[in-house]
Amino acid sequence: MGRDHFEEFSFIQKAKGAKSLSYNFTCKSASFSKELKEKFLHVLKFHESRFRISLHTSPEEELHDMIIGMREGSFVYPHKHKKSESYHIIEGRIALIYFDEEGNIVHTVIMSRDDTLVARVDKESYHAIISFSDAVYHECRIGPFVPETDSVFAPWCENDKDAFMNDIIKKIG
């Protein structure tokens, strides 16, 4: 599941039992520094294609703030939640793609420090993310996190998710 890339930061620990490579802050009132951003970019470049650090200390907390790193060419498959969420780009360039219930692209937002900085996804809205560079972004939503029901993946791309996403990449290029 990946190494402990943040062992030099005593206030960050690797999350146990997470579905993907995740870390948690162990202190209240967490902050994401320039030093941590540089470490994120190093880990993306040399070690991992995607991971996160949660600024909250427990999945049961009411507010979930996550700093997410994605290597260039990575993507998050179309999915929706019962909760709204917002994204704030910190470094790099990503596309946030909104879909209707049939899988048609409704809207695309390119996020970068030179373009859109913050975007919101309303509850029950299918969306996907594509990284056009090594990217770091902030995701915020209401907790608690319930792994069994929190994300509903789009049924219209389940047969071949990678082919679907590669087709989307070609369309929005």
mmCIF file of C-alpha atoms in Angstrom:
data_model
loop_
_atom_site.group_PDB
_atom_site.id
_atom_site.type_symbol
_atom_site.label_atom_id
_atom_site.label_comp_id
_atom_site.label_asym_id
_atom_site.label_seq_id
_atom_site.Cartn_x
_atom_site.Cartn_y
_atom_site.Cartn_z
ATOM 1 C CA MET A 1 0.000 0.000 0.000
ATOM 2 C CA GLY A 2 2.952 2.337 -0.275
ATOM 3 C CA ARG A 3 5.656 3.498 2.055
ATOM 4 C CA ASP A 4 5.491 6.007 4.848
ATOM 5 C CA HIS A 5 6.637 8.975 2.788
ATOM 6 C CA PHE A 6 5.957 11.519 5.541
ATOM 7 C CA GLU A 7 7.817 9.942 8.454
ATOM 8 C CA GLU A 8 9.905 13.107 8.988
ATOM 9 C CA PHE A 9 6.675 14.963 9.875
ATOM 10 C CA SER A 10 5.861 13.804 13.416
ATOM 11 C CA PHE A 11 2.278 15.134 13.183
ATOM 12 C CA ILE A 12 1.376 12.942 10.171
ATOM 13 C CA GLN A 13 0.775 9.200 10.279
ATOM 14 C CA LYS A 14 -0.180 6.635 7.685
ATOM 15 C CA ALA A 15 -3.913 5.822 7.843
ATOM 16 C CA LYS A 16 -4.761 2.269 8.798
ATOM 17 C CA GLY A 17 -7.434 0.430 6.823
ATOM 18 C CA ALA A 18 -7.883 3.089 4.116
ATOM 19 C CA LYS A 19 -8.935 2.011 0.605
ATOM 20 C CA SER A 20 -6.146 4.056 -0.985
ATOM 21 C CA LEU A 21 -2.810 5.435 0.219
ATOM 22 C CA SER A 22 -3.815 7.914 2.904
ATOM 23 C CA TYR A 23 -2.293 9.808 5.780
ATOM 24 C CA ASN A 24 -3.839 11.679 8.691
ATOM 25 C CA PHE A 25 -2.780 14.624 10.772
ATOM 26 C CA THR A 26 -2.509 13.615 14.414
ATOM 27 C CA CYS A 27 -2.954 17.135 15.779
ATOM 28 C CA LYS A 28 -5.910 19.495 15.923
ATOM 29 C CA SER A 29 -5.837 22.735 13.903
ATOM 30 C CA ALA A 30 -3.757 21.178 11.100
ATOM 31 C CA SER A 31 -2.223 23.313 8.363
ATOM 32 C CA PHE A 32 -0.701 22.538 4.969
ATOM 33 C CA SER A 33 2.610 24.340 4.501
ATOM 34 C CA LYS A 34 4.781 25.108 1.495
ATOM 35 C CA GLU A 35 7.214 22.475 2.845
ATOM 36 C CA LEU A 36 4.441 19.837 2.768
ATOM 37 C CA LYS A 37 3.445 20.893 -0.747
ATOM 38 C CA GLU A 38 7.029 20.379 -1.924
ATOM 39 C CA LYS A 39 7.092 16.950 -0.259
ATOM 40 C CA PHE A 40 3.785 16.084 -2.007
ATOM 41 C CA LEU A 41 5.246 16.981 -5.386
ATOM 42 C CA HIS A 42 8.391 14.929 -4.683
ATOM 43 C CA VAL A 43 6.335 11.855 -3.705
ATOM 44 C CA LEU A 44 4.214 12.247 -6.871
ATOM 45 C CA LYS A 45 7.244 12.587 -9.117
ATOM 46 C CA PHE A 46 9.202 9.633 -7.730
ATOM 47 C CA HIS A 47 6.923 7.280 -5.800
ATOM 48 C CA GLU A 48 3.119 7.373 -5.967
ATOM 49 C CA SER A 49 0.472 8.230 -8.572
ATOM 50 C CA ARG A 50 -2.200 9.291 -6.066
ATOM 51 C CA PHE A 51 -2.530 9.740 -2.300
ATOM 52 C CA ARG A 52 -4.068 12.010 0.307
ATOM 53 C CA ILE A 53 -3.497 13.597 3.680
ATOM 54 C CA SER A 54 -6.585 14.256 5.785
ATOM 55 C CA LEU A 55 -6.419 17.403 7.868
ATOM 56 C CA HIS A 56 -9.151 15.955 10.071
ATOM 57 C CA THR A 57 -8.086 13.300 12.552
ATOM 58 C CA SER A 58 -11.051 10.893 12.350
ATOM 59 C CA PRO A 59 -13.499 9.637 9.667
ATOM 60 C CA GLU A 60 -16.319 10.487 12.097
ATOM 61 C CA GLU A 61 -15.557 14.224 12.121
ATOM 62 C CA GLU A 62 -18.220 16.603 10.783
ATOM 63 C CA LEU A 63 -15.927 18.378 8.302
ATOM 64 C CA HIS A 64 -13.481 16.552 6.056
ATOM 65 C CA ASP A 65 -10.563 18.456 4.566
ATOM 66 C CA MET A 66 -8.201 16.452 2.390
ATOM 67 C CA ILE A 67 -5.095 17.463 0.490
ATOM 68 C CA ILE A 68 -4.842 15.165 -2.522
ATOM 69 C CA GLY A 69 -1.902 14.556 -4.830
ATOM 70 C CA MET A 70 -2.358 13.179 -8.350
ATOM 71 C CA ARG A 71 0.392 12.397 -10.838
ATOM 72 C CA GLU A 72 0.014 13.642 -14.409
ATOM 73 C CA GLY A 73 -2.285 11.324 -16.359
ATOM 74 C CA SER A 74 -4.115 10.018 -13.273
ATOM 75 C CA PHE A 75 -7.874 10.193 -12.965
ATOM 76 C CA VAL A 76 -10.753 9.593 -10.604
ATOM 77 C CA TYR A 77 -13.596 7.628 -12.227
ATOM 78 C CA PRO A 78 -17.081 9.180 -12.538
ATOM 79 C CA HIS A 79 -18.939 9.001 -9.243
ATOM 80 C CA LYS A 80 -21.389 10.912 -7.085
ATOM 81 C CA HIS A 81 -22.044 11.466 -3.379
ATOM 82 C CA LYS A 82 -25.009 12.201 -1.136
ATOM 83 C CA LYS A 83 -23.048 15.279 -0.027
ATOM 84 C CA SER A 84 -21.782 18.347 -1.855
ATOM 85 C CA GLU A 85 -18.050 18.973 -1.985
ATOM 86 C CA SER A 86 -15.643 21.664 -3.094
ATOM 87 C CA TYR A 87 -12.204 21.634 -4.677
ATOM 88 C CA HIS A 88 -9.416 24.196 -4.444
ATOM 89 C CA ILE A 89 -6.338 23.838 -6.648
ATOM 90 C CA ILE A 90 -3.006 24.328 -4.883
ATOM 91 C CA GLU A 91 -0.530 23.292 -7.586
ATOM 92 C CA GLY A 92 -0.771 21.912 -11.122
ATOM 93 C CA ARG A 93 -3.657 21.556 -13.541
ATOM 94 C CA ILE A 94 -6.715 19.293 -13.302
ATOM 95 C CA ALA A 95 -10.054 18.983 -15.064
ATOM 96 C CA LEU A 96 -13.261 18.570 -13.103
ATOM 97 C CA ILE A 97 -15.831 16.990 -15.433
ATOM 98 C CA TYR A 98 -19.565 17.005 -14.666
ATOM 99 C CA PHE A 99 -21.876 14.366 -16.232
ATOM 100 C CA ASP A 100 -25.616 13.877 -16.524
ATOM 101 C CA GLU A 101 -27.288 10.631 -15.427
ATOM 102 C CA GLU A 102 -26.642 9.019 -18.856
ATOM 103 C CA GLY A 103 -22.920 9.791 -18.901
ATOM 104 C CA ASN A 104 -22.905 12.803 -21.207
ATOM 105 C CA ILE A 105 -20.498 15.600 -20.345
ATOM 106 C CA VAL A 106 -22.488 18.564 -19.034
ATOM 107 C CA HIS A 107 -19.660 20.883 -18.065
ATOM 108 C CA THR A 108 -15.874 20.862 -17.696
ATOM 109 C CA VAL A 109 -13.876 23.127 -15.408
ATOM 110 C CA ILE A 110 -10.117 23.411 -15.876
ATOM 111 C CA MET A 111 -8.526 24.185 -12.546
ATOM 112 C CA SER A 112 -5.084 25.750 -12.200
ATOM 113 C CA ARG A 113 -3.498 28.716 -10.459
ATOM 114 C CA ASP A 114 -3.904 30.608 -13.769
ATOM 115 C CA ASP A 115 -7.536 29.617 -14.316
ATOM 116 C CA THR A 116 -10.318 28.440 -12.016
ATOM 117 C CA LEU A 117 -9.124 28.178 -8.411
ATOM 118 C CA VAL A 118 -12.210 26.802 -6.640
ATOM 119 C CA ALA A 119 -15.129 24.676 -7.861
ATOM 120 C CA ARG A 120 -18.114 23.035 -6.202
ATOM 121 C CA VAL A 121 -19.884 19.763 -6.995
ATOM 122 C CA ASP A 122 -23.466 19.551 -5.769
ATOM 123 C CA LYS A 123 -24.740 16.386 -4.111
ATOM 124 C CA GLU A 124 -25.935 13.600 -6.414
ATOM 125 C CA SER A 125 -23.892 15.023 -9.329
ATOM 126 C CA TYR A 126 -21.698 12.640 -11.288
ATOM 127 C CA HIS A 127 -18.186 13.990 -11.680
ATOM 128 C CA ALA A 128 -14.661 12.846 -12.502
ATOM 129 C CA ILE A 129 -11.187 14.354 -12.170
ATOM 130 C CA ILE A 130 -8.300 14.177 -14.638
ATOM 131 C CA SER A 131 -4.811 15.420 -13.824
ATOM 132 C CA PHE A 132 -2.962 17.146 -16.676
ATOM 133 C CA SER A 133 0.179 17.638 -14.568
ATOM 134 C CA ASP A 134 1.435 16.575 -11.186
ATOM 135 C CA ALA A 135 -1.230 18.285 -9.101
ATOM 136 C CA VAL A 136 -2.097 19.020 -5.501
ATOM 137 C CA TYR A 137 -5.620 20.069 -4.559
ATOM 138 C CA HIS A 138 -7.807 20.547 -1.494
ATOM 139 C CA GLU A 139 -11.137 18.710 -1.245
ATOM 140 C CA CYS A 140 -13.683 19.622 1.406
ATOM 141 C CA ARG A 141 -16.999 17.963 2.316
ATOM 142 C CA ILE A 142 -19.228 17.131 5.237
ATOM 143 C CA GLY A 143 -18.479 13.966 7.227
ATOM 144 C CA PRO A 144 -18.672 11.393 8.510
ATOM 145 C CA PHE A 145 -17.126 9.153 5.873
ATOM 146 C CA VAL A 146 -19.080 5.912 5.323
ATOM 147 C CA PRO A 147 -17.047 3.696 2.933
ATOM 148 C CA GLU A 148 -19.955 1.446 1.922
ATOM 149 C CA THR A 149 -22.286 4.262 0.824
ATOM 150 C CA ASP A 150 -20.252 7.465 0.429
ATOM 151 C CA SER A 151 -19.390 7.143 -3.283
ATOM 152 C CA VAL A 152 -21.627 5.727 -6.011
ATOM 153 C CA PHE A 153 -19.695 4.960 -9.173
ATOM 154 C CA ALA A 154 -21.339 5.608 -12.540
ATOM 155 C CA PRO A 155 -22.972 2.481 -14.003
ATOM 156 C CA TRP A 156 -22.435 3.695 -17.590
ATOM 157 C CA CYS A 157 -18.667 3.215 -17.478
ATOM 158 C CA GLU A 158 -18.287 0.110 -15.314
ATOM 159 C CA ASN A 159 -17.504 -2.300 -18.181
ATOM 160 C CA ASP A 160 -14.237 -0.572 -19.063
ATOM 161 C CA LYS A 161 -13.534 2.424 -16.836
ATOM 162 C CA ASP A 162 -10.049 3.043 -18.236
ATOM 163 C CA ALA A 163 -11.292 3.106 -21.851
ATOM 164 C CA PHE A 164 -14.107 5.463 -20.834
ATOM 165 C CA MET A 165 -11.681 7.862 -19.114
ATOM 166 C CA ASN A 166 -9.189 7.752 -21.982
ATOM 167 C CA ASP A 167 -12.038 8.702 -24.334
ATOM 168 C CA ILE A 168 -12.944 11.624 -22.046
ATOM 169 C CA ILE A 169 -9.300 12.764 -22.031
ATOM 170 C CA LYS A 170 -9.329 12.822 -25.852
ATOM 171 C CA LYS A 171 -12.573 14.833 -25.880
ATOM 172 C CA ILE A 172 -11.441 17.549 -23.487
ATOM 173 C CA GLY A 173 -7.726 17.334 -24.409
#
